[in-house]
């Protein structure tokens, strides 16, 4: 029987081909229907969740028989939440694209479907080479979407993004080849659940980790490898950027999680450098976000700060740090896509990316201002929102490592509250520009639904995190015991 994970990947590849064949008239509706079907199918798979045996719905075939390397996919405790994130975020991106006044072609929606297929493969991959394959494939559709549908300076932004990621990908491939060359027959073809048992001494681990660190720091991005991010987020096609900010930005930090058992000793020995570097990035991102007046740049630097916190928590190598990091990858994606969706709604009404262009919008769109406020509160980690749970566990892990790590990283919560509340206040309140306000049409029903569902999810995961934290506990223990 074919694995449901493989069925989902093939489903989105075929969907993309059908969208191209049917043309623009049907492509968006087919894309939305397939995204919803995929979400429901995945939720159905989760109703039968049983990871006592390690993997669910595995699929393997011999990819490179001479090296005993398999193409391998499965559901496991590390990827469940990230796959759920993919299935939640893509429908939002499609709805945003459908609501845009700009006409998207069938190619655009086909690229989303193929991008979703690659993302499912990436998070479900069960060995380094399968992981690398989808790591590369996921880049292509979103690169083309930004290149074809971005802003005036998109070519420069996307070229910079491509150069960074290609360099990072080369380093990642070099790390994998190096690992295979030194680990011998025991390591070739090793799956994630056995990769830690393949003995690699500390010196080799450090070389492997150095290459992986740069690759994943670029992809995340982390300070100081972040310089492509603000330009891309500002110039990119907004629905594509929603998916990039929510999901693709988790690929790098998820890579740290996947390779953690292989390089755990290197991470432990270098933690005194890695964690302070991440904390510098956390504070740098928060301070720069505070000084921005361009909405997409505020979200870009905010993301830099949050991703830095996730990486720092992973590098603690503690159970609670890893728990918080895995949960925060999911919830930050949920919050990021919601924030970008709000920004997209604002920009469609004002045709402006400036923070002050929508001043007074709360008077005309009170429901939007309420949704926005709840999402902002989740972003700053208010208790009873999903943002609080991950932040709490990550700070706990950092404080266990050092009280100073916890104290400095904790400053990001204060700074986050300052820049996000400033963002909310300046964009929603203040003196209304009557010359333009009459053009701000009301929220459409689909926009209301997206925001309502986002808020319900954010509050639900904040009120009832227990099941998911049990899952992350199992994921952390699995990583540390490999």
Short mmCIF file of C-alpha atoms in Angstrom, two decimals:
data_model
loop_
_atom_site.label_atom_id
_atom_site.label_comp_id
_atom_site.label_asym_id
_atom_site.label_seq_id
_atom_site.Cartn_x
_atom_site.Cartn_y
_atom_site.Cartn_z
CA UNK A 1 0.00 0.00 0.00
CA UNK A 2 1.34 3.43 -0.94
CA UNK A 3 2.32 5.73 1.95
CA UNK A 4 -0.13 8.62 2.58
CA UNK A 5 2.86 10.98 2.71
CA UNK A 6 3.88 10.00 -0.81
CA UNK A 7 0.24 10.24 -1.92
CA UNK A 8 0.15 13.85 -0.68
CA UNK A 9 3.33 14.75 -2.56
CA UNK A 10 2.08 13.17 -5.78
CA UNK A 11 -1.32 14.79 -5.28
CA UNK A 12 0.19 18.28 -5.30
CA UNK A 13 2.50 17.53 -8.22
CA UNK A 14 -0.50 16.34 -10.26
CA UNK A 15 -2.59 19.28 -9.05
CA UNK A 16 0.03 21.68 -10.40
CA UNK A 17 -0.07 19.97 -13.79
CA UNK A 18 -3.88 20.14 -13.85
CA UNK A 19 -3.78 23.83 -12.97
CA UNK A 20 -1.50 24.49 -15.92
CA UNK A 21 -3.80 22.52 -18.21
CA UNK A 22 -7.02 24.22 -17.09
CA UNK A 23 -5.67 27.76 -17.24
CA UNK A 24 -6.12 30.80 -15.02
CA UNK A 25 -9.90 30.60 -14.79
CA UNK A 26 -9.83 27.38 -12.75
CA UNK A 27 -6.29 27.29 -11.39
CA UNK A 28 -6.98 29.29 -8.23
CA UNK A 29 -10.10 27.32 -7.29
CA UNK A 30 -8.35 24.03 -7.94
CA UNK A 31 -5.42 25.21 -5.83
CA UNK A 32 -7.66 26.22 -2.92
CA UNK A 33 -9.70 23.01 -3.11
CA UNK A 34 -6.55 20.86 -3.18
CA UNK A 35 -5.05 22.79 -0.25
CA UNK A 36 -8.20 22.21 1.83
CA UNK A 37 -8.38 18.53 0.81
CA UNK A 38 -4.72 18.10 1.79
CA UNK A 39 -5.35 19.74 5.18
CA UNK A 40 -8.37 17.53 5.90
CA UNK A 41 -6.50 14.41 4.78
CA UNK A 42 -3.56 15.27 7.04
CA UNK A 43 -5.87 15.90 10.01
CA UNK A 44 -7.45 12.53 9.30
CA UNK A 45 -3.99 10.93 9.44
CA UNK A 46 -3.38 12.58 12.82
CA UNK A 47 -6.53 11.01 14.28
CA UNK A 48 -4.73 7.67 14.08
CA UNK A 49 -1.49 9.00 15.50
CA UNK A 50 0.65 6.27 17.06
CA UNK A 51 4.36 6.89 17.25
CA UNK A 52 5.19 4.22 19.79
CA UNK A 53 6.88 2.34 16.97
CA UNK A 54 8.90 5.37 15.85
CA UNK A 55 7.66 6.16 12.34
CA UNK A 56 4.22 6.34 10.76
CA UNK A 57 3.36 5.86 7.10
CA UNK A 58 6.97 5.15 6.01
CA UNK A 59 7.94 4.97 2.36
CA UNK A 60 11.28 3.83 0.97
CA UNK A 61 12.85 2.87 -2.29
CA UNK A 62 16.45 2.34 -3.27
CA UNK A 63 17.64 5.65 -4.64
CA UNK A 64 21.39 5.05 -4.99
CA UNK A 65 21.74 1.26 -4.61
CA UNK A 66 25.54 1.26 -4.84
CA UNK A 67 25.75 3.43 -1.72
CA UNK A 68 22.72 1.87 -0.03
CA UNK A 69 21.01 5.25 0.10
CA UNK A 70 17.22 5.18 0.08
CA UNK A 71 14.66 7.79 -0.78
CA UNK A 72 12.84 7.82 2.54
CA UNK A 73 9.73 9.58 3.88
CA UNK A 74 7.64 9.19 7.03
CA UNK A 75 5.76 10.95 9.78
CA UNK A 76 7.66 11.22 13.08
CA UNK A 77 7.56 13.19 16.31
CA UNK A 78 9.83 15.94 14.97
CA UNK A 79 7.89 16.73 11.82
CA UNK A 80 4.21 16.43 12.80
CA UNK A 81 3.77 20.08 13.81
CA UNK A 82 5.83 21.41 10.90
CA UNK A 83 3.78 19.44 8.37
CA UNK A 84 0.61 20.72 10.03
CA UNK A 85 2.01 24.24 9.59
CA UNK A 86 2.48 23.64 5.84
CA UNK A 87 -1.13 22.50 5.46
CA UNK A 88 -2.46 25.49 7.45
CA UNK A 89 -0.36 28.17 5.77
CA UNK A 90 -0.75 27.30 2.09
CA UNK A 91 -4.56 27.85 1.96
CA UNK A 92 -4.02 31.30 3.49
CA UNK A 93 -1.46 32.12 0.81
CA UNK A 94 -3.84 30.99 -1.94
CA UNK A 95 -6.74 32.99 -0.50
CA UNK A 96 -4.51 36.07 -0.33
CA UNK A 97 -3.51 35.54 -3.97
CA UNK A 98 -7.14 35.10 -5.05
CA UNK A 99 -8.14 38.32 -3.29
CA UNK A 100 -5.36 40.34 -4.84
CA UNK A 101 -6.30 42.77 -7.55
CA UNK A 102 -3.27 41.60 -9.49
CA UNK A 103 -4.16 38.82 -11.90
CA UNK A 104 -2.21 35.68 -11.13
CA UNK A 105 -1.63 33.20 -13.91
CA UNK A 106 -2.15 29.44 -13.83
CA UNK A 107 1.63 29.10 -13.53
CA UNK A 108 1.50 31.02 -10.27
CA UNK A 109 -0.96 28.61 -8.64
CA UNK A 110 0.85 25.60 -10.09
CA UNK A 111 4.07 26.86 -8.47
CA UNK A 112 2.28 27.03 -5.10
CA UNK A 113 1.15 23.40 -5.49
CA UNK A 114 4.62 22.22 -6.48
CA UNK A 115 6.13 24.26 -3.66
CA UNK A 116 3.76 22.56 -1.22
CA UNK A 117 4.78 19.14 -2.55
CA UNK A 118 8.45 20.00 -2.00
CA UNK A 119 7.81 21.31 1.52
CA UNK A 120 5.95 18.13 2.48
CA UNK A 121 8.88 16.11 1.17
CA UNK A 122 11.38 18.28 3.03
CA UNK A 123 9.78 17.92 6.45
CA UNK A 124 8.94 14.23 5.92
CA UNK A 125 12.44 13.28 4.65
CA UNK A 126 14.05 10.60 6.82
CA UNK A 127 17.71 10.75 5.81
CA UNK A 128 20.21 13.50 4.90
CA UNK A 129 20.14 13.08 1.12
CA UNK A 130 16.33 12.99 0.87
CA UNK A 131 16.37 16.07 3.11
CA UNK A 132 18.85 17.81 0.80
CA UNK A 133 16.86 16.91 -2.32
CA UNK A 134 13.69 18.58 -1.05
CA UNK A 135 15.69 21.43 0.53
CA UNK A 136 16.70 22.38 -3.01
CA UNK A 137 13.39 21.61 -4.71
CA UNK A 138 11.43 23.80 -2.27
CA UNK A 139 13.51 26.81 -3.25
CA UNK A 140 12.66 26.76 -6.97
CA UNK A 141 8.88 27.47 -6.98
CA UNK A 142 9.12 30.34 -4.51
CA UNK A 143 12.13 31.82 -6.26
CA UNK A 144 10.11 31.89 -9.51
CA UNK A 145 7.03 33.33 -7.79
CA UNK A 146 9.01 36.23 -6.36
CA UNK A 147 10.86 36.76 -9.64
CA UNK A 148 7.68 36.79 -11.73
CA UNK A 149 5.28 38.61 -9.44
CA UNK A 150 7.33 40.72 -7.02
CA UNK A 151 7.81 44.46 -6.76
CA UNK A 152 9.85 46.90 -8.79
CA UNK A 153 13.21 45.83 -7.32
CA UNK A 154 12.39 42.13 -7.13
CA UNK A 155 15.20 41.02 -9.44
CA UNK A 156 17.89 42.46 -7.21
CA UNK A 157 16.22 41.07 -4.07
CA UNK A 158 15.68 37.60 -5.48
CA UNK A 159 19.19 37.44 -6.98
CA UNK A 160 20.64 38.20 -3.55
CA UNK A 161 18.39 35.56 -1.99
CA UNK A 162 19.40 33.00 -4.62
CA UNK A 163 23.13 33.64 -4.24
CA UNK A 164 22.96 33.25 -0.47
CA UNK A 165 20.90 30.08 -0.58
CA UNK A 166 22.93 28.45 -3.37
CA UNK A 167 26.10 29.07 -1.35
CA UNK A 168 24.39 27.61 1.74
CA UNK A 169 23.16 24.61 -0.22
CA UNK A 170 26.68 23.91 -1.49
CA UNK A 171 27.98 23.90 2.08
CA UNK A 172 25.19 21.59 3.20
CA UNK A 173 25.94 19.13 0.40
CA UNK A 174 29.64 19.31 1.27
CA UNK A 175 28.82 18.51 4.92
CA UNK A 176 26.72 15.50 3.91
CA UNK A 177 29.38 14.16 1.53
CA UNK A 178 32.06 14.70 4.19
CA UNK A 179 29.91 12.84 6.71
CA UNK A 180 29.43 9.92 4.34
CA UNK A 181 33.15 9.83 3.53
CA UNK A 182 34.27 9.60 7.17
CA UNK A 183 31.48 7.47 8.59
CA UNK A 184 32.10 4.49 6.32
CA UNK A 185 29.53 1.83 5.54
CA UNK A 186 27.77 2.32 8.87
CA UNK A 187 26.86 5.90 8.07
CA UNK A 188 25.98 5.67 4.42
CA UNK A 189 22.23 5.68 4.12
CA UNK A 190 21.70 6.22 7.85
CA UNK A 191 18.20 7.37 8.78
CA UNK A 192 17.49 10.15 11.26
CA UNK A 193 16.53 7.58 13.91
CA UNK A 194 19.98 5.97 13.74
CA UNK A 195 22.24 8.80 12.63
CA UNK A 196 23.39 9.56 16.18
CA UNK A 197 24.61 5.99 16.67
CA UNK A 198 27.16 6.37 13.86
CA UNK A 199 30.29 7.39 15.72
CA UNK A 200 31.83 10.65 14.45
CA UNK A 201 34.57 12.15 16.59
CA UNK A 202 34.45 15.73 17.84
CA UNK A 203 36.89 17.19 15.31
CA UNK A 204 34.90 15.82 12.39
CA UNK A 205 31.65 16.89 14.03
CA UNK A 206 32.91 20.47 14.27
CA UNK A 207 33.75 20.58 10.55
CA UNK A 208 30.38 19.10 9.62
CA UNK A 209 28.54 21.45 11.95
CA UNK A 210 30.44 24.52 10.69
CA UNK A 211 29.23 23.88 7.14
CA UNK A 212 25.69 23.04 8.27
CA UNK A 213 25.57 26.10 10.50
CA UNK A 214 26.27 28.51 7.63
CA UNK A 215 23.81 26.66 5.36
CA UNK A 216 20.99 26.73 7.88
CA UNK A 217 21.82 30.22 9.20
CA UNK A 218 21.37 31.55 5.66
CA UNK A 219 18.15 29.66 5.10
CA UNK A 220 16.55 30.67 8.42
CA UNK A 221 18.01 33.40 8.40
CA UNK A 222 20.15 34.05 11.46
CA UNK A 223 22.39 37.01 12.26
CA UNK A 224 24.74 37.86 10.50
CA UNK A 225 23.51 35.90 7.44
CA UNK A 226 20.19 37.73 7.22
CA UNK A 227 20.86 40.59 4.81
CA UNK A 228 18.75 39.10 2.00
CA UNK A 229 15.64 38.90 4.17
CA UNK A 230 14.35 42.49 4.49
CA UNK A 231 14.74 43.19 0.74
CA UNK A 232 13.01 39.97 -0.24
CA UNK A 233 10.12 40.46 2.19
CA UNK A 234 9.59 44.00 0.88
CA UNK A 235 9.94 43.28 -2.83
CA UNK A 236 8.49 39.77 -3.00
CA UNK A 237 5.00 38.82 -4.07
CA UNK A 238 3.06 39.02 -0.80
CA UNK A 239 1.26 35.62 -0.82
CA UNK A 240 4.59 33.97 -1.65
CA UNK A 241 6.28 35.90 1.17
CA UNK A 242 3.57 34.70 3.57
CA UNK A 243 4.59 31.11 2.85
CA UNK A 244 8.31 31.96 2.89
CA UNK A 245 8.08 33.79 6.24
CA UNK A 246 5.86 31.18 7.85
CA UNK A 247 7.30 27.92 6.50
CA UNK A 248 10.51 28.31 4.48
CA UNK A 249 12.11 30.33 7.30
CA UNK A 250 11.70 27.22 9.50
CA UNK A 251 13.68 25.00 7.14
CA UNK A 252 17.03 26.16 8.53
CA UNK A 253 16.19 25.78 12.21
CA UNK A 254 14.46 22.48 11.45
CA UNK A 255 17.74 21.40 9.86
CA UNK A 256 19.51 22.04 13.18
CA UNK A 257 16.95 19.77 14.85
CA UNK A 258 17.33 17.00 12.25
CA UNK A 259 21.13 16.95 12.37
CA UNK A 260 21.33 17.53 16.13
CA UNK A 261 22.07 13.87 17.06
CA UNK A 262 24.93 13.78 14.54
CA UNK A 263 26.64 16.96 15.78
CA UNK A 264 25.45 17.10 19.40
CA UNK A 265 28.98 17.09 20.84
CA UNK A 266 30.05 19.92 18.50
CA UNK A 267 26.99 21.95 19.46
CA UNK A 268 27.70 21.38 23.13
CA UNK A 269 31.38 22.36 22.80
CA UNK A 270 30.55 25.48 20.74
CA UNK A 271 27.46 26.57 22.68
CA UNK A 272 29.40 29.33 24.42
CA UNK A 273 29.85 30.98 20.98
CA UNK A 274 26.59 29.95 19.28
CA UNK A 275 24.13 31.07 21.95
CA UNK A 276 25.63 34.56 22.47
CA UNK A 277 25.73 35.01 18.67
CA UNK A 278 22.03 34.12 18.50
CA UNK A 279 21.25 36.49 21.36
CA UNK A 280 23.02 39.31 19.50
CA UNK A 281 20.78 38.52 16.54
CA UNK A 282 17.69 38.42 18.76
CA UNK A 283 18.37 41.89 20.16
CA UNK A 284 19.64 43.32 16.86
CA UNK A 285 16.48 42.18 15.05
CA UNK A 286 14.23 43.61 17.76
CA UNK A 287 16.00 47.00 17.86
CA UNK A 288 16.07 47.40 14.07
CA UNK A 289 12.37 46.39 13.87
CA UNK A 290 11.62 49.15 16.37
CA UNK A 291 13.22 51.75 14.09
CA UNK A 292 11.42 50.71 10.89
CA UNK A 293 8.49 52.48 9.25
CA UNK A 294 8.03 49.95 6.42
CA UNK A 295 5.60 47.27 7.54
CA UNK A 296 7.19 44.33 5.74
CA UNK A 297 10.60 45.28 7.12
CA UNK A 298 9.20 45.37 10.66
CA UNK A 299 7.98 41.80 10.15
CA UNK A 300 11.29 40.78 8.55
CA UNK A 301 13.40 41.97 11.49
CA UNK A 302 10.84 40.66 13.96
CA UNK A 303 11.21 37.26 12.31
CA UNK A 304 15.01 37.56 12.53
CA UNK A 305 14.65 38.10 16.28
CA UNK A 306 12.25 35.18 16.79
CA UNK A 307 14.21 32.73 14.65
CA UNK A 308 17.35 33.68 16.60
CA UNK A 309 15.56 32.71 19.79
CA UNK A 310 14.55 29.34 18.31
CA UNK A 311 18.13 28.60 17.26
CA UNK A 312 19.51 29.64 20.67
CA UNK A 313 17.04 27.28 22.36
CA UNK A 314 18.14 24.39 20.12
CA UNK A 315 21.79 25.06 20.92
CA UNK A 316 21.11 24.68 24.66
CA UNK A 317 20.75 20.97 23.95
CA UNK A 318 18.25 20.69 26.81
CA UNK A 319 14.87 18.98 26.77
CA UNK A 320 12.88 22.13 27.50
CA UNK A 321 14.93 24.18 25.03
CA UNK A 322 14.28 21.71 22.23
CA UNK A 323 10.61 21.43 23.23
CA UNK A 324 10.17 25.19 23.09
CA UNK A 325 12.05 25.47 19.79
CA UNK A 326 9.93 22.84 18.03
CA UNK A 327 6.66 24.30 19.29
CA UNK A 328 7.79 27.85 18.50
CA UNK A 329 8.63 26.89 14.90
CA UNK A 330 4.99 25.96 14.50
CA UNK A 331 3.42 28.86 16.35
CA UNK A 332 5.74 31.49 14.88
CA UNK A 333 4.74 30.26 11.43
CA UNK A 334 1.09 30.57 12.37
CA UNK A 335 1.57 34.09 13.75
CA UNK A 336 3.83 35.18 10.88
CA UNK A 337 1.35 34.20 8.17
CA UNK A 338 -1.43 35.97 10.11
CA UNK A 339 0.63 39.15 10.43
CA UNK A 340 1.59 39.11 6.76
CA UNK A 341 -2.03 38.51 5.86
CA UNK A 342 -3.05 41.61 7.86
CA UNK A 343 -0.30 43.63 6.16
CA UNK A 344 -1.53 42.34 2.81
CA UNK A 345 -5.07 43.49 3.63
CA UNK A 346 -3.80 46.92 4.66
CA UNK A 347 -1.61 47.31 1.57
CA UNK A 348 -4.45 46.30 -0.74
CA UNK A 349 -6.53 49.11 0.70
CA UNK A 350 -3.86 51.80 0.95
CA UNK A 351 -1.53 50.68 -1.85
CA UNK A 352 1.26 51.63 0.52
CA UNK A 353 3.78 49.74 2.65
CA UNK A 354 4.37 52.62 5.05
CA UNK A 355 3.37 52.27 8.67
CA UNK A 356 1.52 55.58 8.74
CA UNK A 357 -0.46 55.19 5.51
CA UNK A 358 -3.28 53.32 7.25
CA UNK A 359 -3.49 55.60 10.30
CA UNK A 360 -7.02 55.64 11.66
CA UNK A 361 -8.03 52.40 9.94
CA UNK A 362 -9.47 51.03 13.22
CA UNK A 363 -12.34 53.53 12.90
CA UNK A 364 -13.36 52.08 9.56
CA UNK A 365 -12.35 48.45 10.12
CA UNK A 366 -12.93 47.70 13.82
CA UNK A 367 -13.01 43.92 13.27
CA UNK A 368 -9.67 44.03 11.46
CA UNK A 369 -8.19 46.04 14.34
CA UNK A 370 -9.41 43.44 16.87
CA UNK A 371 -8.03 40.49 14.89
CA UNK A 372 -4.78 42.38 14.39
CA UNK A 373 -4.50 43.18 18.09
CA UNK A 374 -4.91 39.53 19.14
CA UNK A 375 -2.28 38.44 16.60
CA UNK A 376 0.09 41.16 17.87
CA UNK A 377 -0.42 39.96 21.44
CA UNK A 378 0.46 36.42 20.36
CA UNK A 379 3.56 37.75 18.62
CA UNK A 380 4.80 39.39 21.83
CA UNK A 381 4.14 36.19 23.79
CA UNK A 382 1.14 37.16 25.90
CA UNK A 383 0.01 34.28 28.17
CA UNK A 384 -2.93 32.23 26.85
CA UNK A 385 -1.81 32.78 23.29
CA UNK A 386 0.25 30.23 21.38
CA UNK A 387 3.20 32.64 21.30
CA UNK A 388 3.61 32.45 25.07
CA UNK A 389 4.10 28.68 25.32
CA UNK A 390 7.09 28.42 23.03
CA UNK A 391 8.71 31.59 24.40
CA UNK A 392 8.37 30.33 27.98
CA UNK A 393 9.98 26.96 27.25
CA UNK A 394 12.80 28.53 25.21
CA UNK A 395 13.63 31.05 27.94
CA UNK A 396 13.48 28.25 30.50
CA UNK A 397 16.00 26.28 28.48
CA UNK A 398 18.30 29.29 28.08
CA UNK A 399 18.08 30.14 31.78
CA UNK A 400 18.96 26.55 32.68
CA UNK A 401 22.10 26.99 30.60
CA UNK A 402 22.96 30.39 32.08
CA UNK A 403 20.97 33.02 33.92
CA UNK A 404 22.64 35.64 31.68
CA UNK A 405 21.46 33.91 28.53
CA UNK A 406 17.91 33.96 29.89
CA UNK A 407 18.17 37.59 30.98
CA UNK A 408 19.51 38.96 27.69
CA UNK A 409 17.26 36.82 25.51
CA UNK A 410 14.34 37.84 27.72
CA UNK A 411 14.92 41.47 26.74
CA UNK A 412 13.52 40.55 23.34
CA UNK A 413 10.08 40.16 24.94
CA UNK A 414 10.23 43.76 26.20
CA UNK A 415 11.56 45.05 22.88
CA UNK A 416 9.04 42.92 20.98
CA UNK A 417 6.18 44.44 22.93
CA UNK A 418 7.53 47.94 22.15
CA UNK A 419 7.93 47.55 18.40
CA UNK A 420 4.82 45.43 17.80
CA UNK A 421 2.53 47.70 19.83
CA UNK A 422 4.07 50.69 18.04
CA UNK A 423 3.37 48.92 14.75
CA UNK A 424 -0.24 48.33 15.79
CA UNK A 425 -0.81 51.80 17.18
CA UNK A 426 0.68 53.71 14.25
CA UNK A 427 -1.07 51.62 11.60
CA UNK A 428 -4.51 51.40 13.21
CA UNK A 429 -4.93 54.63 15.18
CA UNK A 430 -4.09 58.29 14.77
CA UNK A 431 -5.56 60.91 12.49
CA UNK A 432 -7.60 59.47 9.63
CA UNK A 433 -6.60 60.50 6.13
CA UNK A 434 -10.05 61.40 4.79
CA UNK A 435 -8.77 61.83 1.22
CA UNK A 436 -7.94 58.13 0.98
CA UNK A 437 -10.08 56.48 3.64
CA UNK A 438 -13.17 56.30 1.42
CA UNK A 439 -11.30 53.80 -0.79
CA UNK A 440 -10.79 51.36 2.09
CA UNK A 441 -13.46 48.83 1.23
CA UNK A 442 -14.88 46.57 3.90
CA UNK A 443 -13.49 43.20 4.81
CA UNK A 444 -14.69 40.48 2.47
CA UNK A 445 -16.22 37.33 3.91
CA UNK A 446 -13.20 35.19 2.99
CA UNK A 447 -10.88 37.71 4.67
CA UNK A 448 -13.02 37.62 7.81
CA UNK A 449 -12.91 33.81 7.85
CA UNK A 450 -9.12 33.65 7.45
CA UNK A 451 -8.54 36.10 10.30
CA UNK A 452 -11.14 34.45 12.52
CA UNK A 453 -9.65 30.99 12.01
CA UNK A 454 -6.15 32.37 12.62
CA UNK A 455 -7.22 33.95 15.90
CA UNK A 456 -9.06 30.79 17.00
CA UNK A 457 -5.97 28.67 16.30
CA UNK A 458 -3.67 31.11 18.10
CA UNK A 459 -5.89 31.12 21.19
CA UNK A 460 -6.60 27.38 21.07
CA UNK A 461 -2.93 26.44 20.99
CA UNK A 462 -2.35 28.92 23.83
CA UNK A 463 -5.16 27.54 26.00
CA UNK A 464 -4.62 23.86 25.27
CA UNK A 465 -0.92 23.27 24.56
CA UNK A 466 -0.63 20.08 26.67
CA UNK A 467 -1.07 17.53 23.89
CA UNK A 468 1.36 19.33 21.62
CA UNK A 469 3.93 19.84 24.38
CA UNK A 470 3.74 16.10 25.14
CA UNK A 471 4.55 15.56 21.50
CA UNK A 472 7.50 17.97 21.65
CA UNK A 473 8.70 16.27 24.84
CA UNK A 474 8.78 12.97 23.01
CA UNK A 475 10.57 14.68 20.10
CA UNK A 476 13.21 16.23 22.39
CA UNK A 477 13.84 12.98 24.25
CA UNK A 478 14.15 11.12 20.97
CA UNK A 479 16.74 13.62 19.73
CA UNK A 480 18.79 13.51 22.92
CA UNK A 481 18.75 9.70 23.15
CA UNK A 482 19.78 8.92 19.60
#
